[in-house]
XYZ file of C-alpha atoms in Angstrom:
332
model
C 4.864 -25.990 11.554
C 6.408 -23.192 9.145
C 3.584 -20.915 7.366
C 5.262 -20.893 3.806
C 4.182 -18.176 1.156
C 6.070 -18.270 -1.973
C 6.542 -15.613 -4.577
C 7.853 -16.837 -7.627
C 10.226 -13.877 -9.313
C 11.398 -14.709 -12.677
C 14.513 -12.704 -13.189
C 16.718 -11.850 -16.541
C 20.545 -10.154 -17.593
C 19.652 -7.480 -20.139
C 17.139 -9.105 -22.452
C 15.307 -11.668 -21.004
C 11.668 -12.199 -19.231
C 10.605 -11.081 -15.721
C 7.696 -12.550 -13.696
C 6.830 -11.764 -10.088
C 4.082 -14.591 -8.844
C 2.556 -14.015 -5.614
C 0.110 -16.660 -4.585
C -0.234 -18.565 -7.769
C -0.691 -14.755 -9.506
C 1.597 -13.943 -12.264
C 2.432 -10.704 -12.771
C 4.307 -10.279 -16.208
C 6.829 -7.390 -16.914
C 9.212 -8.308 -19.352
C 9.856 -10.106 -23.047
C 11.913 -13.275 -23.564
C 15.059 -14.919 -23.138
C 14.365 -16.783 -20.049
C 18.282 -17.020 -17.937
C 17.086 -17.494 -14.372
C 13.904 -18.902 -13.084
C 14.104 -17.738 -9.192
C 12.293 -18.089 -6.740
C 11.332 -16.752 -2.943
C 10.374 -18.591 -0.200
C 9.256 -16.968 2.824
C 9.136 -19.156 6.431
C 8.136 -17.886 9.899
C 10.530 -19.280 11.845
C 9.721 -17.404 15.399
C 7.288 -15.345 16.253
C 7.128 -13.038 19.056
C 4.510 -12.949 22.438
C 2.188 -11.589 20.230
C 2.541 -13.981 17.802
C 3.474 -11.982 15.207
C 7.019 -12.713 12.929
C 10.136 -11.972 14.637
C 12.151 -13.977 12.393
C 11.946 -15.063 8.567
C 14.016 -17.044 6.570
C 14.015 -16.409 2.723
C 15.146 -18.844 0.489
C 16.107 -17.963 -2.885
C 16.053 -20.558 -5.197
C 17.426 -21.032 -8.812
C 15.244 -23.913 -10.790
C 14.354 -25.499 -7.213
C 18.075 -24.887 -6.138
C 18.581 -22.955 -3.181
C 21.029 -20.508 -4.360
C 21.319 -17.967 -1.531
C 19.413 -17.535 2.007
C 18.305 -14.040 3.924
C 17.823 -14.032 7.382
C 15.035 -11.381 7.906
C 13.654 -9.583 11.214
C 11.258 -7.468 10.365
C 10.965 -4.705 12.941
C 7.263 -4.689 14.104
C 4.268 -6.227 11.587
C 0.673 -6.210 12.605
C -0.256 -8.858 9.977
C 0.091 -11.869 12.197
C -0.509 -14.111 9.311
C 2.801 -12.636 7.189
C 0.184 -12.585 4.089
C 2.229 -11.023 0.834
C 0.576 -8.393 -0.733
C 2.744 -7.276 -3.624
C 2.774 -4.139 -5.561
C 5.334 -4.108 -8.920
C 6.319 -0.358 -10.731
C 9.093 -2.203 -12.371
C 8.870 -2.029 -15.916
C 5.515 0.965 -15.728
C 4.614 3.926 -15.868
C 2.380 3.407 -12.681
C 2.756 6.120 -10.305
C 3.697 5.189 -6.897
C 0.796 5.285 -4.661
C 2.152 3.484 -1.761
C 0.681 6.042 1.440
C -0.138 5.386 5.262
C -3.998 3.874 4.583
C -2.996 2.313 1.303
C 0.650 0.247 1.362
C 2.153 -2.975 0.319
C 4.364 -5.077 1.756
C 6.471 -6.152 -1.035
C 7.448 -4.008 -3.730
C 8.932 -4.454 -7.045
C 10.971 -1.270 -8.334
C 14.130 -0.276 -9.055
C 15.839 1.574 -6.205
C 19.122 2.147 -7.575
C 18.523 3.174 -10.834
C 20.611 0.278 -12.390
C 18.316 -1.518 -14.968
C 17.562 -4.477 -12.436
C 14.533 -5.261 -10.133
C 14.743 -4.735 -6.947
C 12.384 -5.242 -4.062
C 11.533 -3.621 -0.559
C 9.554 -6.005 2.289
C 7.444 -4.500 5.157
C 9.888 -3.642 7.904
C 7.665 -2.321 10.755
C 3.992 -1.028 9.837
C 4.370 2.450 11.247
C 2.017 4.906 13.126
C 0.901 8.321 11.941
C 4.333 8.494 10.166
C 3.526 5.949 7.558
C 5.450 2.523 7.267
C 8.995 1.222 7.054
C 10.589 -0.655 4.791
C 14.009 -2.562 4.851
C 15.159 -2.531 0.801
C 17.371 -5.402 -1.313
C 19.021 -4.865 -4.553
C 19.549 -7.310 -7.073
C 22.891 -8.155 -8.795
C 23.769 -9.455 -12.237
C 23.738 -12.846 -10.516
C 20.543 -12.582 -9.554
C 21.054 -12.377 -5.961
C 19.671 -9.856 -3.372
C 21.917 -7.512 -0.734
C 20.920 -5.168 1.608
C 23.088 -1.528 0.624
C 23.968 0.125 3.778
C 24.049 2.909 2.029
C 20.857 3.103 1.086
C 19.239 6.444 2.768
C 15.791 4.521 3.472
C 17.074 1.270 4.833
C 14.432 0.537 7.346
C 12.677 4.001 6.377
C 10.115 5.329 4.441
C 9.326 4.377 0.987
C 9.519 7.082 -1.834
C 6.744 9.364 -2.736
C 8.344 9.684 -6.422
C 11.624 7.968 -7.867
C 12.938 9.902 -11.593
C 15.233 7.644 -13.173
C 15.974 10.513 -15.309
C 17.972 12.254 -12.652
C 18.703 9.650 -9.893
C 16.666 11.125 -7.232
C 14.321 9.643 -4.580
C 12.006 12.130 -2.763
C 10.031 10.974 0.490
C 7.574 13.140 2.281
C 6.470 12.682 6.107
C 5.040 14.610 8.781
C 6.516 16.837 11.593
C 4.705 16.901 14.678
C 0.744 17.922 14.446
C 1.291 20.514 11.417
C 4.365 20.340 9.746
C 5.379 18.077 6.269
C 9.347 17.232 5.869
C 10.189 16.441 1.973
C 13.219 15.124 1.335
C 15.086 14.669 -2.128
C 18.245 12.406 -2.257
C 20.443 12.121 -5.266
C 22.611 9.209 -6.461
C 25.779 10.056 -8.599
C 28.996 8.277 -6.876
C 26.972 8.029 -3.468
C 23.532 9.158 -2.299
C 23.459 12.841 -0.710
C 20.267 15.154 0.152
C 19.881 17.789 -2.116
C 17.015 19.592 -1.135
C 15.093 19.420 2.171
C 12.290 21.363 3.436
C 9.774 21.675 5.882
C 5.952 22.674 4.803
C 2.564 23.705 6.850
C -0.332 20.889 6.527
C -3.042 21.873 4.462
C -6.494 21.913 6.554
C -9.113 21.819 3.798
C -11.633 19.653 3.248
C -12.310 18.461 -0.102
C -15.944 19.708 0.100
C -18.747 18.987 -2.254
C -20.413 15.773 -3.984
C -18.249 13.105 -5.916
C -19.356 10.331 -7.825
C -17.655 7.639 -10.642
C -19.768 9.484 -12.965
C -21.853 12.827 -12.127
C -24.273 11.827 -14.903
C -24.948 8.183 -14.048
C -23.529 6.889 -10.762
C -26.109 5.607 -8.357
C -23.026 5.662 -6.063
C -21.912 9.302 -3.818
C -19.620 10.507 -1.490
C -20.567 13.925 -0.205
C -18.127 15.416 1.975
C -18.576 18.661 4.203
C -15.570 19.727 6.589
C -14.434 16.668 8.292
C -18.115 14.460 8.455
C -19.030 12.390 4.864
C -22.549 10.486 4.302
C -21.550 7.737 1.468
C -23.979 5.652 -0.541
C -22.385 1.867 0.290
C -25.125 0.062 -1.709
C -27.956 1.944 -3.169
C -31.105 1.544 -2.119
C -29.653 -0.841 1.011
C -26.845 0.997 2.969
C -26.558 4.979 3.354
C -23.916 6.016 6.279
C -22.514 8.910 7.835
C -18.530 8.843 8.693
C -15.863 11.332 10.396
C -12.902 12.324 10.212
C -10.251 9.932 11.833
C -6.931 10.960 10.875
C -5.548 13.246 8.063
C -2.132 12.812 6.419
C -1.955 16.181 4.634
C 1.822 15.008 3.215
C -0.304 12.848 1.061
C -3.741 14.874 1.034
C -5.577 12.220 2.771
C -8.471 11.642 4.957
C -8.926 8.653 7.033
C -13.003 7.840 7.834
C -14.864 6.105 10.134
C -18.268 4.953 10.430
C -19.997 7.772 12.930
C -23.525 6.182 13.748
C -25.646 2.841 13.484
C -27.307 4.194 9.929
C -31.192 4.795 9.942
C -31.568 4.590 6.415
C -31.343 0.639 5.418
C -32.938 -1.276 3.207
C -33.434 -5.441 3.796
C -30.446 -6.388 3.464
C -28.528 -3.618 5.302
C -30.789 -3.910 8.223
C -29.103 -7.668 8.886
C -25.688 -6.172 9.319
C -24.155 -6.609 12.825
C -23.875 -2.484 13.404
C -23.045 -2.715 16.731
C -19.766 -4.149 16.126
C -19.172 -1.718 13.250
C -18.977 1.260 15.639
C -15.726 1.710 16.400
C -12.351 3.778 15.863
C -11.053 1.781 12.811
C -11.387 3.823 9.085
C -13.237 2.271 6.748
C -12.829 4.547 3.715
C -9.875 7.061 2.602
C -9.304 9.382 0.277
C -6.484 11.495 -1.228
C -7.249 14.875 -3.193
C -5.374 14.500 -6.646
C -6.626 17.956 -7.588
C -10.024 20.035 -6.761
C -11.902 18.167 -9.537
C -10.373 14.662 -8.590
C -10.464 12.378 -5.854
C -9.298 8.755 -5.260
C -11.103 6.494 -2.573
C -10.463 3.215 -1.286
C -12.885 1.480 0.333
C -11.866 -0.806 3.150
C -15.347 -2.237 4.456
C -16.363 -2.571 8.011
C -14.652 -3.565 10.738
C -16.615 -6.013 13.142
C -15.230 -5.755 16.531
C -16.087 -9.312 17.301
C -14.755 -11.153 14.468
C -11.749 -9.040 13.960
C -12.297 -8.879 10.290
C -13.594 -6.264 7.475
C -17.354 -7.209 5.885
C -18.844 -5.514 2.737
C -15.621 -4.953 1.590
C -17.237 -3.859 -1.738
C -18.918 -0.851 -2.280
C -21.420 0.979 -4.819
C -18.451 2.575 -6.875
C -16.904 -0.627 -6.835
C -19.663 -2.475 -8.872
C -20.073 0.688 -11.123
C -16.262 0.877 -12.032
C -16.061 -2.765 -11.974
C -13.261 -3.527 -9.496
C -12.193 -5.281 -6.440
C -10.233 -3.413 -3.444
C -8.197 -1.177 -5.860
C -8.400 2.915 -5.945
C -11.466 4.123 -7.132
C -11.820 7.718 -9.126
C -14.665 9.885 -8.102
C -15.239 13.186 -10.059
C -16.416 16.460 -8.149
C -20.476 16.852 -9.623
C -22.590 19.723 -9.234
C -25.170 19.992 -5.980
């Protein structure tokens, strides 16, 4: 049987109303004038040994009309499930903050600087490089095309994308030390127009960070490449290394170093022993030496194959669910 997820993209010419739904959640972007009510239907329809997708079909359907149909093969996707997890910059001022920790695998932007959404979909989910992405561009039909000419068809995505001068910029690393940024430029076709390679910064973002130095029960205190985190106060106090840095982005992969001594009653009756292992469960990227962002991914039980506490102290004292979470540098 077909797994079928369905994203429901509500597209407009010039003035009219856009809507990206993923999983019965509406994202809204634009104003009114409704011309085209489109939608995206996404079917495994092979999967490889490993049974993950080898081949998609995606239907693209006008008012329950199929109006046009993609054959996609992604290149390589560790999700086995295909689960959508959308991002939109479309229509914001959201900076893009897709990284090698942290991605999405559909995207809402526009690539080609032409007033219309386009979207990107996962193509392969990368190494130590970061992930791939294959990229479609919308027409003033309201259908999608692959551009050949794209630089980053089935490449990186962007690290920044100005409108104002039709430029793209990705960054990725060179060997063990090395960062490669890359600047493209559309006027009549896309061309590189600046290039250069960069040593990785080895600092560590030392010192003690917290939502709010004043208040936060919550900390993250970080020296060289170990961290001791406050999970749940009173409850769950770890210590994590270093797993991976990706200086092109500043950030720090972690992972959980030793079955914790300090518990409270409720920590205690976590399954530890299947927590110790090489997967990162926290990351964070330096903004500036005052600023940090983490994400908290939760632990990672060996035996189940899936992430528990997936919630953290900072997220209950900023109030959110698996989103980026500001810490401020405090004083010792």
């Amino acid at each position: 049987m077909k797994q079928l997820f369905v994203i429901t993209i509500l597209c407009f010419l010039f003035n009219c109303e856009r809507k990206v739904t993923t999983l019965n959640k509406k994202v809204d972007i634009g104003v009114e004038n409704i011309k085209q009510n489109l939608s995206f239907d996404f079917s495994i329809i092979e999967r490889d040994k490993d049974n993950r997708p080898l081949k998609v079909e995606i239907d693209i359907k006008n008012n329950d009309q199929v109006i046009q149909k993609i054959n996609y093969n992604p290149g390589f996707w560790l999700d086995k499930d295909f689960k959508i997890n959308q991002k939109k910059y479309f229509g914001t001022n959201l900076p893009l903050e897709e990284g090698i920790e942290t991605y999405h695998n559909l995207i809402i932007a526009d690539f080609n600087f032409d007033g219309l959404e386009d979207f990107a979909i996962l193509y392969d989910s990368g190494g130590n490089g970061g992930s791939f992405y294959s990229y479609y561009f919308q027409n003033e039909t309201c259908k999608f095309n692959l551009d050949k000419n794209f630089p980053l068809n089935e490449g990186y995505f962007p690290k920044e994308i100005n409108k104002n001068n039709k430029t793209i910029t990705i960054s990725n690393p060179i060997g063990c030390c090395k960062i490669e940024t890359t600047i493209f430029q559309l006027k009549d076709n896309w061309k590189i127009i600046s290039s250069k390679e960069e040593n990785m910064n080895n600092d560590s973002p030392n010192g003690i960070w917290k939502t709010n130095c004043g208040s936060s029960l919550g900390s993250l205190t970080i020296k060289n490449k170990n961290a001791s985190l406050v999970v749940l106060f009173n409850q769950i106090y770890i210590d994590m290394e270093e797993v991976k840095r990706y200086d092109f982005e500043n950030g720090i992969a972690y992972k959980l170093k030793q079955i914790p001594e300090d518990l409270g009653s409720y920590g205690i009756k976590l399954d530890w022993s299947e927590y110790t292992n090489e997967k990162p469960i926290a990351y964070v990227k330096t903004v500036d030496e005052n600023t940090l962002k983490f994400y908290w991914y939760g632990f990672y039980n060996n035996k189940t194959k899936k992430r528990e506490m997936t919630e953290c102290q900072f997220n209950q004292e900023q109030n959110i669910s698996n989103e980026e979470i500001i810490l401020k540098k405090c004083d010792e």
